[in-house]
Amino acid sequence: YLKLTGDDIIAAMTNAPLGPNAVSYYNAPQVAAGVVMLEHWSVQNGLKLIEKERATIAGVVPTQLVEMNAYPDLEKHDLSSLRIIWCTGSMLPHHLAVELEDKLKCRVINLYGAMDFGAMSSSPVDAPRNVRLISVGQPLPGNEAKIIDSSGKELTGGEIGKIAFRGAKGFSGYYKDPELTSRNWTKDGW
């Protein structure tokens, strides 16, 4: 999806255990990519880290992008090494993603996930702009998705319901809490 290589330097811009840092913790070691971690977020600290370390990917939440976009000295920083901004944690406003792609000349990728599942879906880095910035893409390899009603029945296209996921990237339940697990997961893993 991100076409990571050993030449990439991933900037972990938050202290989150998953979400925007998932690529740092789980994907970077698979290709021997470098990881740099920001100790304390401020827009100045984040931009300095990207510039100094020549980061190619920055893992962020939308609030950080709002701050970056509004920062009056953004163009004074050399961020030309960035090829991807990996964004998750809440909804990313479309206009913000478009503005940052235009300013930074890199691609913004939305990721959809949950703390009790992990990464669910995203768009590939080479997906068209309208796909990357308007949707959260397709289920990641190994994941499945469906829309269900309140009873768990799968709905057909165009109906409103809840999204359900299962897959290799998801958790299988809550540790030593079978009651909570049974309320949130079906026996077949949804």
Tab-separated table of N, CA and C in Angstrom, residues 23-166:
chain	number	residue	atom	x	y	z
A	23	VAL	N	2.688	2.306	11.112
A	23	VAL	CA	3.682	2.053	10.068
A	23	VAL	C	5.099	2.058	10.651
A	24	SER	N	5.329	2.863	11.688
A	24	SER	CA	6.646	2.894	12.343
A	24	SER	C	6.930	1.614	13.101
A	25	TYR	N	5.932	1.138	13.829
A	25	TYR	CA	6.127	-0.013	14.708
A	25	TYR	C	6.065	-1.350	13.980
A	26	TYR	N	5.183	-1.452	12.979
A	26	TYR	CA	4.921	-2.757	12.383
A	26	TYR	C	5.463	-2.923	10.970
A	27	ASN	N	5.386	-1.884	10.145
A	27	ASN	CA	5.796	-2.021	8.758
A	27	ASN	C	7.270	-1.700	8.534
A	28	ALA	N	7.776	-0.688	9.203
A	28	ALA	CA	9.177	-0.278	8.997
A	28	ALA	C	10.159	-1.427	9.224
A	29	PRO	N	10.037	-2.209	10.299
A	29	PRO	CA	11.004	-3.296	10.509
A	29	PRO	C	10.995	-4.354	9.400
A	30	GLN	N	9.856	-4.509	8.719
A	30	GLN	CA	9.766	-5.524	7.666
A	30	GLN	C	10.654	-5.207	6.468
A	31	VAL	N	10.937	-3.921	6.256
A	31	VAL	CA	11.763	-3.530	5.107
A	31	VAL	C	13.044	-2.813	5.535
A	32	ALA	N	13.315	-2.807	6.832
A	32	ALA	CA	14.490	-2.129	7.404
A	32	ALA	C	14.487	-0.629	7.131
A	33	ALA	N	13.288	-0.040	7.147
A	33	ALA	CA	13.169	1.416	7.004
A	33	ALA	C	13.571	2.075	8.319
A	34	GLY	N	14.046	3.294	8.229
A	34	GLY	CA	14.402	4.040	9.428
A	34	GLY	C	13.170	4.631	10.095
A	35	VAL	N	13.263	4.812	11.407
A	35	VAL	CA	12.180	5.427	12.172
A	35	VAL	C	12.780	6.491	13.070
A	36	VAL	N	12.191	7.678	13.047
A	36	VAL	CA	12.570	8.746	13.962
A	36	VAL	C	11.330	9.125	14.750
A	37	MET	N	11.517	9.373	16.037
A	37	MET	CA	10.368	9.641	16.904
A	37	MET	C	10.467	11.043	17.484
A	38	LEU	N	9.346	11.727	17.436
A	38	LEU	CA	9.262	13.060	17.995
A	38	LEU	C	8.921	12.943	19.475
A	39	GLU	N	9.744	13.536	20.326
A	39	GLU	CA	9.526	13.419	21.763
A	39	GLU	C	8.306	14.208	22.223
A	40	HIS	N	8.132	15.408	21.721
A	40	HIS	CA	7.025	16.271	22.154
A	40	HIS	C	6.508	17.041	20.950
A	41	TRP	N	5.209	16.933	20.670
A	41	TRP	CA	4.641	17.596	19.502
A	41	TRP	C	4.511	19.098	19.694
A	42	SER	N	5.008	19.804	18.743
A	42	SER	CA	4.648	21.181	18.427
A	42	SER	C	4.862	21.252	16.931
A	43	VAL	N	4.193	22.132	16.259
A	43	VAL	CA	4.352	22.193	14.814
A	43	VAL	C	5.812	22.482	14.451
A	44	GLN	N	6.467	23.339	15.228
A	44	GLN	CA	7.868	23.642	14.955
A	44	GLN	C	8.739	22.398	15.127
A	45	ASN	N	8.535	21.667	16.229
A	45	ASN	CA	9.323	20.446	16.465
A	45	ASN	C	9.095	19.417	15.363
A	46	GLY	N	7.847	19.250	14.956
A	46	GLY	CA	7.534	18.280	13.909
A	46	GLY	C	8.185	18.620	12.587
A	47	LEU	N	8.089	19.875	12.193
A	47	LEU	CA	8.694	20.294	10.925
A	47	LEU	C	10.209	20.200	10.964
A	48	LYS	N	10.801	20.554	12.099
A	48	LYS	CA	12.253	20.439	12.242
A	48	LYS	C	12.706	18.985	12.130
A	49	LEU	N	11.940	18.063	12.734
A	49	LEU	CA	12.295	16.645	12.657
A	49	LEU	C	12.238	16.144	11.220
A	50	ILE	N	11.164	16.461	10.516
A	50	ILE	CA	11.043	16.033	9.115
A	50	ILE	C	12.206	16.573	8.299
A	51	GLU	N	12.500	17.848	8.477
A	51	GLU	CA	13.564	18.497	7.712
A	51	GLU	C	14.942	17.921	8.055
A	52	LYS	N	15.261	17.835	9.336
A	52	LYS	CA	16.580	17.372	9.775
A	52	LYS	C	16.842	15.918	9.382
A	53	GLU	N	15.848	15.053	9.581
A	53	GLU	CA	16.022	13.620	9.343
A	53	GLU	C	15.676	13.199	7.916
A	54	ARG	N	15.193	14.153	7.110
A	54	ARG	CA	14.789	13.884	5.723
A	54	ARG	C	13.732	12.777	5.675
A	55	ALA	N	12.745	12.883	6.557
A	55	ALA	CA	11.669	11.892	6.638
A	55	ALA	C	10.921	11.819	5.309
A	56	THR	N	10.573	10.599	4.920
A	56	THR	CA	9.811	10.376	3.694
A	56	THR	C	8.331	10.131	3.980
A	57	ILE	N	8.037	9.692	5.202
A	57	ILE	CA	6.655	9.430	5.614
A	57	ILE	C	6.468	10.018	7.007
A	58	ALA	N	5.357	10.723	7.194
A	58	ALA	CA	5.030	11.267	8.517
A	58	ALA	C	3.683	10.703	8.943
A	59	GLY	N	3.648	10.086	10.118
A	59	GLY	CA	2.406	9.565	10.679
A	59	GLY	C	1.799	10.601	11.610
A	60	VAL	N	0.585	11.065	11.285
A	60	VAL	CA	-0.032	12.162	12.026
A	60	VAL	C	-1.517	11.915	12.256
A	61	VAL	N	-2.098	12.765	13.090
A	61	VAL	CA	-3.550	12.849	13.250
A	61	VAL	C	-3.999	14.154	12.600
A	62	PRO	N	-5.275	14.282	12.222
A	62	PRO	CA	-5.738	15.485	11.525
A	62	PRO	C	-5.454	16.799	12.252
A	63	THR	N	-5.518	16.816	13.572
A	63	THR	CA	-5.250	18.050	14.315
A	63	THR	C	-3.844	18.568	14.022
A	64	GLN	N	-2.889	17.668	13.890
A	64	GLN	CA	-1.530	18.084	13.570
A	64	GLN	C	-1.463	18.704	12.173
A	65	LEU	N	-2.241	18.160	11.242
A	65	LEU	CA	-2.262	18.729	9.894
A	65	LEU	C	-2.902	20.111	9.881
A	66	VAL	N	-3.914	20.311	10.717
A	66	VAL	CA	-4.523	21.645	10.839
A	66	VAL	C	-3.460	22.641	11.287
A	67	GLU	N	-2.684	22.264	12.301
A	67	GLU	CA	-1.628	23.150	12.804
A	67	GLU	C	-0.553	23.401	11.752
A	68	MET	N	-0.148	22.350	11.041
A	68	MET	CA	0.871	22.518	10.002
A	68	MET	C	0.373	23.452	8.907
A	69	ASN	N	-0.862	23.250	8.483
A	69	ASN	CA	-1.419	24.049	7.399
A	69	ASN	C	-1.522	25.536	7.770
A	70	ALA	N	-1.790	25.815	9.039
A	70	ALA	CA	-1.944	27.198	9.501
A	70	ALA	C	-0.620	27.845	9.895
A	71	TYR	N	0.439	27.082	9.961
A	71	TYR	CA	1.728	27.595	10.426
A	71	TYR	C	2.286	28.595	9.416
A	72	PRO	N	2.512	29.823	9.831
A	72	PRO	CA	2.921	30.858	8.874
A	72	PRO	C	4.302	30.641	8.250
A	73	ASP	N	5.171	29.881	8.907
A	73	ASP	CA	6.521	29.654	8.379
A	73	ASP	C	6.694	28.280	7.740
A	74	LEU	N	5.601	27.655	7.370
A	74	LEU	CA	5.660	26.309	6.786
A	74	LEU	C	6.615	26.263	5.589
A	75	GLU	N	6.523	27.234	4.716
A	75	GLU	CA	7.327	27.218	3.488
A	75	GLU	C	8.812	27.490	3.735
A	76	LYS	N	9.172	27.908	4.943
A	76	LYS	CA	10.582	28.124	5.269
A	76	LYS	C	11.312	26.821	5.574
A	77	HIS	N	10.550	25.741	5.759
A	77	HIS	CA	11.133	24.427	6.050
A	77	HIS	C	11.255	23.620	4.762
A	78	ASP	N	12.366	22.925	4.615
A	78	ASP	CA	12.569	22.050	3.464
A	78	ASP	C	11.945	20.691	3.781
A	79	LEU	N	10.755	20.478	3.265
A	79	LEU	CA	10.025	19.226	3.501
A	79	LEU	C	9.958	18.403	2.216
A	80	SER	N	10.871	18.679	1.301
A	80	SER	CA	10.844	18.029	-0.014
A	80	SER	C	11.090	16.520	0.059
A	81	SER	N	11.600	16.025	1.178
A	81	SER	CA	11.824	14.579	1.320
A	81	SER	C	10.511	13.814	1.515
A	82	LEU	N	9.471	14.496	2.001
A	82	LEU	CA	8.195	13.823	2.272
A	82	LEU	C	7.563	13.305	0.989
A	83	ARG	N	7.168	12.040	1.005
A	83	ARG	CA	6.400	11.504	-0.109
A	83	ARG	C	4.996	11.106	0.326
A	84	ILE	N	4.817	10.853	1.646
A	84	ILE	CA	3.512	10.432	2.162
A	84	ILE	C	3.261	11.057	3.532
A	85	ILE	N	2.045	11.531	3.722
A	85	ILE	CA	1.537	11.846	5.056
A	85	ILE	C	0.461	10.810	5.341
A	86	TRP	N	0.684	10.015	6.376
A	86	TRP	CA	-0.190	8.905	6.785
A	86	TRP	C	-1.049	9.436	7.911
A	87	CYS	N	-2.345	9.545	7.700
A	87	CYS	CA	-3.209	10.244	8.647
A	87	CYS	C	-4.354	9.365	9.125
A	88	THR	N	-4.530	9.337	10.441
A	88	THR	CA	-5.601	8.561	11.046
A	88	THR	C	-5.939	9.148	12.407
A	89	GLY	N	-6.970	8.652	13.034
A	89	GLY	CA	-7.333	9.103	14.382
A	89	GLY	C	-8.680	9.788	14.439
A	90	SER	N	-9.065	10.438	13.364
A	90	SER	CA	-10.389	11.042	13.226
A	90	SER	C	-10.555	11.434	11.763
A	91	MET	N	-11.727	11.962	11.445
A	91	MET	CA	-12.004	12.329	10.065
A	91	MET	C	-11.055	13.440	9.593
A	92	LEU	N	-10.519	13.268	8.422
A	92	LEU	CA	-9.643	14.262	7.813
A	92	LEU	C	-10.465	15.088	6.839
A	93	PRO	N	-10.641	16.398	7.107
A	93	PRO	CA	-11.404	17.224	6.167
A	93	PRO	C	-10.751	17.236	4.775
A	94	HIS	N	-11.563	17.017	3.763
A	94	HIS	CA	-11.092	16.933	2.384
A	94	HIS	C	-10.297	18.170	1.983
A	95	HIS	N	-10.824	19.352	2.270
A	95	HIS	CA	-10.145	20.584	1.851
A	95	HIS	C	-8.747	20.705	2.475
A	96	LEU	N	-8.600	20.223	3.696
A	96	LEU	CA	-7.305	20.276	4.372
A	96	LEU	C	-6.296	19.365	3.670
A	97	ALA	N	-6.731	18.162	3.339
A	97	ALA	CA	-5.844	17.219	2.655
A	97	ALA	C	-5.418	17.777	1.296
A	98	VAL	N	-6.347	18.362	0.561
A	98	VAL	CA	-6.034	18.943	-0.751
A	98	VAL	C	-5.016	20.078	-0.594
A	99	GLU	N	-5.266	20.982	0.359
A	99	GLU	CA	-4.352	22.111	0.573
A	99	GLU	C	-2.942	21.633	0.910
A	100	LEU	N	-2.834	20.632	1.787
A	100	LEU	CA	-1.506	20.149	2.170
A	100	LEU	C	-0.818	19.402	1.044
A	101	GLU	N	-1.565	18.614	0.288
A	101	GLU	CA	-0.938	17.964	-0.872
A	101	GLU	C	-0.373	19.014	-1.825
A	102	ASP	N	-1.125	20.071	-2.057
A	102	ASP	CA	-0.663	21.114	-2.969
A	102	ASP	C	0.546	21.860	-2.410
A	103	LYS	N	0.538	22.158	-1.120
A	103	LYS	CA	1.650	22.884	-0.501
A	103	LYS	C	2.908	22.033	-0.392
A	104	LEU	N	2.753	20.781	0.040
A	104	LEU	CA	3.907	19.941	0.350
A	104	LEU	C	4.356	19.033	-0.791
A	105	LYS	N	3.537	18.938	-1.830
A	105	LYS	CA	3.879	18.105	-2.999
A	105	LYS	C	4.123	16.654	-2.615
A	106	CYS	N	3.308	16.160	-1.683
A	106	CYS	CA	3.358	14.748	-1.317
A	106	CYS	C	1.927	14.228	-1.216
A	107	ARG	N	1.791	12.943	-1.049
A	107	ARG	CA	0.454	12.338	-1.010
A	107	ARG	C	-0.026	12.178	0.425
A	108	VAL	N	-1.307	12.479	0.631
A	108	VAL	CA	-1.948	12.257	1.915
A	108	VAL	C	-2.753	10.973	1.791
A	109	ILE	N	-2.592	10.091	2.772
A	109	ILE	CA	-3.289	8.805	2.790
A	109	ILE	C	-4.130	8.741	4.060
A	110	ASN	N	-5.419	8.457	3.906
A	110	ASN	CA	-6.308	8.228	5.047
A	110	ASN	C	-6.231	6.764	5.465
A	111	LEU	N	-6.267	6.533	6.751
A	111	LEU	CA	-6.325	5.173	7.292
A	111	LEU	C	-7.523	5.106	8.221
A	112	TYR	N	-8.271	4.011	8.155
A	112	TYR	CA	-9.403	3.795	9.051
A	112	TYR	C	-9.060	2.635	9.952
A	113	GLY	N	-9.257	2.818	11.249
A	113	GLY	CA	-8.966	1.751	12.188
A	113	GLY	C	-9.653	1.994	13.512
A	114	ALA	N	-9.352	1.160	14.466
A	114	ALA	CA	-9.914	1.271	15.811
A	114	ALA	C	-8.919	0.692	16.808
A	115	MET	N	-8.930	1.235	18.006
A	115	MET	CA	-7.985	0.762	19.029
A	115	MET	C	-8.206	-0.710	19.365
A	116	ASP	N	-9.438	-1.197	19.242
A	116	ASP	CA	-9.686	-2.598	19.562
A	116	ASP	C	-9.753	-3.478	18.313
A	117	PHE	N	-9.184	-3.001	17.233
A	117	PHE	CA	-9.052	-3.823	16.033
A	117	PHE	C	-7.693	-3.612	15.379
A	118	GLY	N	-7.280	-2.382	15.262
A	118	GLY	CA	-6.068	-2.053	14.524
A	118	GLY	C	-6.433	-1.457	13.184
A	119	ALA	N	-5.519	-1.529	12.237
A	119	ALA	CA	-5.731	-0.965	10.907
A	119	ALA	C	-6.752	-1.783	10.139
A	120	MET	N	-7.762	-1.099	9.616
A	120	MET	CA	-8.826	-1.783	8.887
A	120	MET	C	-8.751	-1.558	7.382
A	121	SER	N	-8.672	-0.287	6.979
A	121	SER	CA	-8.677	0.007	5.550
A	121	SER	C	-7.862	1.254	5.251
A	122	SER	N	-7.443	1.333	4.004
A	122	SER	CA	-6.683	2.482	3.530
A	122	SER	C	-6.672	2.436	2.014
A	123	SER	N	-6.145	3.487	1.420
A	123	SER	CA	-5.954	3.524	-0.032
A	123	SER	C	-4.481	3.327	-0.328
A	124	PRO	N	-4.174	2.674	-1.421
A	124	PRO	CA	-2.775	2.562	-1.817
A	124	PRO	C	-2.202	3.941	-2.136
A	125	VAL	N	-0.905	4.091	-2.000
A	125	VAL	CA	-0.245	5.376	-2.245
A	125	VAL	C	-0.456	5.853	-3.671
A	126	ASP	N	-0.606	4.932	-4.611
A	126	ASP	CA	-0.771	5.333	-6.002
A	126	ASP	C	-2.232	5.439	-6.436
A	127	ALA	N	-3.167	5.368	-5.495
A	127	ALA	CA	-4.585	5.552	-5.830
A	127	ALA	C	-4.817	6.990	-6.276
A	128	PRO	N	-5.798	7.215	-7.125
A	128	PRO	CA	-6.103	8.587	-7.549
A	128	PRO	C	-6.448	9.474	-6.352
A	129	ARG	N	-6.173	10.751	-6.494
A	129	ARG	CA	-6.385	11.721	-5.418
A	129	ARG	C	-7.810	11.662	-4.860
A	130	ASN	N	-8.811	11.600	-5.745
A	130	ASN	CA	-10.188	11.595	-5.252
A	130	ASN	C	-10.492	10.361	-4.419
A	131	VAL	N	-9.833	9.253	-4.668
A	131	VAL	CA	-10.025	8.041	-3.857
A	131	VAL	C	-9.319	8.205	-2.515
A	132	ARG	N	-8.080	8.655	-2.545
A	132	ARG	CA	-7.290	8.793	-1.313
A	132	ARG	C	-7.863	9.816	-0.346
A	133	LEU	N	-8.439	10.900	-0.874
A	133	LEU	CA	-8.842	12.003	-0.008
A	133	LEU	C	-10.326	12.028	0.331
A	134	ILE	N	-11.134	11.257	-0.371
A	134	ILE	CA	-12.572	11.252	-0.086
A	134	ILE	C	-12.990	9.993	0.649
A	135	SER	N	-12.207	8.942	0.553
A	135	SER	CA	-12.583	7.683	1.203
A	135	SER	C	-11.448	7.202	2.102
A	136	VAL	N	-11.707	6.114	2.799
A	136	VAL	CA	-10.649	5.445	3.546
A	136	VAL	C	-10.256	4.156	2.837
A	137	GLY	N	-10.572	4.091	1.560
A	137	GLY	CA	-10.096	3.016	0.707
A	137	GLY	C	-10.802	1.688	0.898
A	138	GLN	N	-10.044	0.639	0.645
A	138	GLN	CA	-10.506	-0.742	0.703
A	138	GLN	C	-9.934	-1.416	1.945
A	139	PRO	N	-10.560	-2.532	2.377
A	139	PRO	CA	-9.952	-3.279	3.486
A	139	PRO	C	-8.505	-3.635	3.154
A	140	LEU	N	-7.639	-3.518	4.140
A	140	LEU	CA	-6.240	-3.879	3.957
A	140	LEU	C	-6.127	-5.382	3.694
A	141	PRO	N	-5.065	-5.816	3.033
A	141	PRO	CA	-4.905	-7.249	2.759
A	141	PRO	C	-5.074	-8.081	4.035
A	142	GLY	N	-5.885	-9.122	3.931
A	142	GLY	CA	-6.162	-9.978	5.076
A	142	GLY	C	-7.407	-9.578	5.861
A	143	ASN	N	-7.982	-8.420	5.558
A	143	ASN	CA	-9.189	-7.946	6.244
A	143	ASN	C	-10.412	-8.086	5.345
A	144	GLU	N	-11.567	-8.228	5.968
A	144	GLU	CA	-12.847	-8.227	5.276
A	144	GLU	C	-13.741	-7.195	5.946
A	145	ALA	N	-14.681	-6.618	5.178
A	145	ALA	CA	-15.613	-5.634	5.723
A	145	ALA	C	-17.018	-5.929	5.220
A	146	LYS	N	-17.989	-5.553	6.037
A	146	LYS	CA	-19.387	-5.620	5.617
A	146	LYS	C	-20.175	-4.604	6.440
A	147	ILE	N	-21.353	-4.259	5.949
A	147	ILE	CA	-22.257	-3.354	6.655
A	147	ILE	C	-23.380	-4.212	7.240
A	148	ILE	N	-23.639	-4.012	8.541
A	148	ILE	CA	-24.646	-4.821	9.233
A	148	ILE	C	-25.679	-3.922	9.916
A	149	ASP	N	-26.850	-4.504	10.212
A	149	ASP	CA	-27.852	-3.779	11.000
A	149	ASP	C	-27.606	-4.060	12.485
A	150	SER	N	-28.479	-3.539	13.342
A	150	SER	CA	-28.270	-3.679	14.789
A	150	SER	C	-28.337	-5.129	15.275
A	151	SER	N	-28.952	-6.029	14.480
A	151	SER	CA	-29.005	-7.441	14.868
A	151	SER	C	-27.827	-8.243	14.317
A	152	GLY	N	-26.989	-7.607	13.505
A	152	GLY	CA	-25.843	-8.297	12.924
A	152	GLY	C	-26.083	-8.827	11.525
A	153	LYS	N	-27.276	-8.590	10.979
A	153	LYS	CA	-27.608	-9.062	9.628
A	153	LYS	C	-26.910	-8.176	8.596
A	154	GLU	N	-26.284	-8.811	7.609
A	154	GLU	CA	-25.589	-8.069	6.563
A	154	GLU	C	-26.590	-7.317	5.699
A	155	LEU	N	-26.279	-6.068	5.406
A	155	LEU	CA	-27.139	-5.224	4.586
A	155	LEU	C	-26.641	-5.200	3.144
A	156	THR	N	-27.534	-4.823	2.241
A	156	THR	CA	-27.154	-4.703	0.839
A	156	THR	C	-26.698	-3.277	0.560
A	157	GLY	N	-26.143	-3.058	-0.618
A	157	GLY	CA	-25.615	-1.754	-1.000
A	157	GLY	C	-26.631	-0.630	-0.832
A	158	GLY	N	-26.177	0.497	-0.313
A	158	GLY	CA	-27.024	1.675	-0.170
A	158	GLY	C	-27.781	1.775	1.142
A	159	GLU	N	-27.783	0.703	1.942
A	159	GLU	CA	-28.469	0.748	3.231
A	159	GLU	C	-27.528	1.268	4.314
A	160	ILE	N	-28.098	1.945	5.304
A	160	ILE	CA	-27.317	2.513	6.394
A	160	ILE	C	-27.215	1.509	7.528
A	161	GLY	N	-26.023	1.335	8.043
A	161	GLY	CA	-25.799	0.412	9.140
A	161	GLY	C	-24.458	0.664	9.784
A	162	LYS	N	-23.955	-0.361	10.476
A	162	LYS	CA	-22.642	-0.290	11.129
A	162	LYS	C	-21.647	-1.070	10.288
A	163	ILE	N	-20.402	-0.617	10.314
A	163	ILE	CA	-19.364	-1.341	9.601
A	163	ILE	C	-18.794	-2.425	10.527
A	164	ALA	N	-18.610	-3.598	9.973
A	164	ALA	CA	-18.021	-4.714	10.721
A	164	ALA	C	-16.798	-5.197	9.952
A	165	PHE	N	-15.750	-5.490	10.676
A	165	PHE	CA	-14.503	-5.968	10.089
A	165	PHE	C	-14.089	-7.259	10.766
A	166	ARG	N	-13.298	-8.034	10.045
A	166	ARG	CA	-12.546	-9.135	10.628
A	166	ARG	C	-11.324	-9.350	9.760
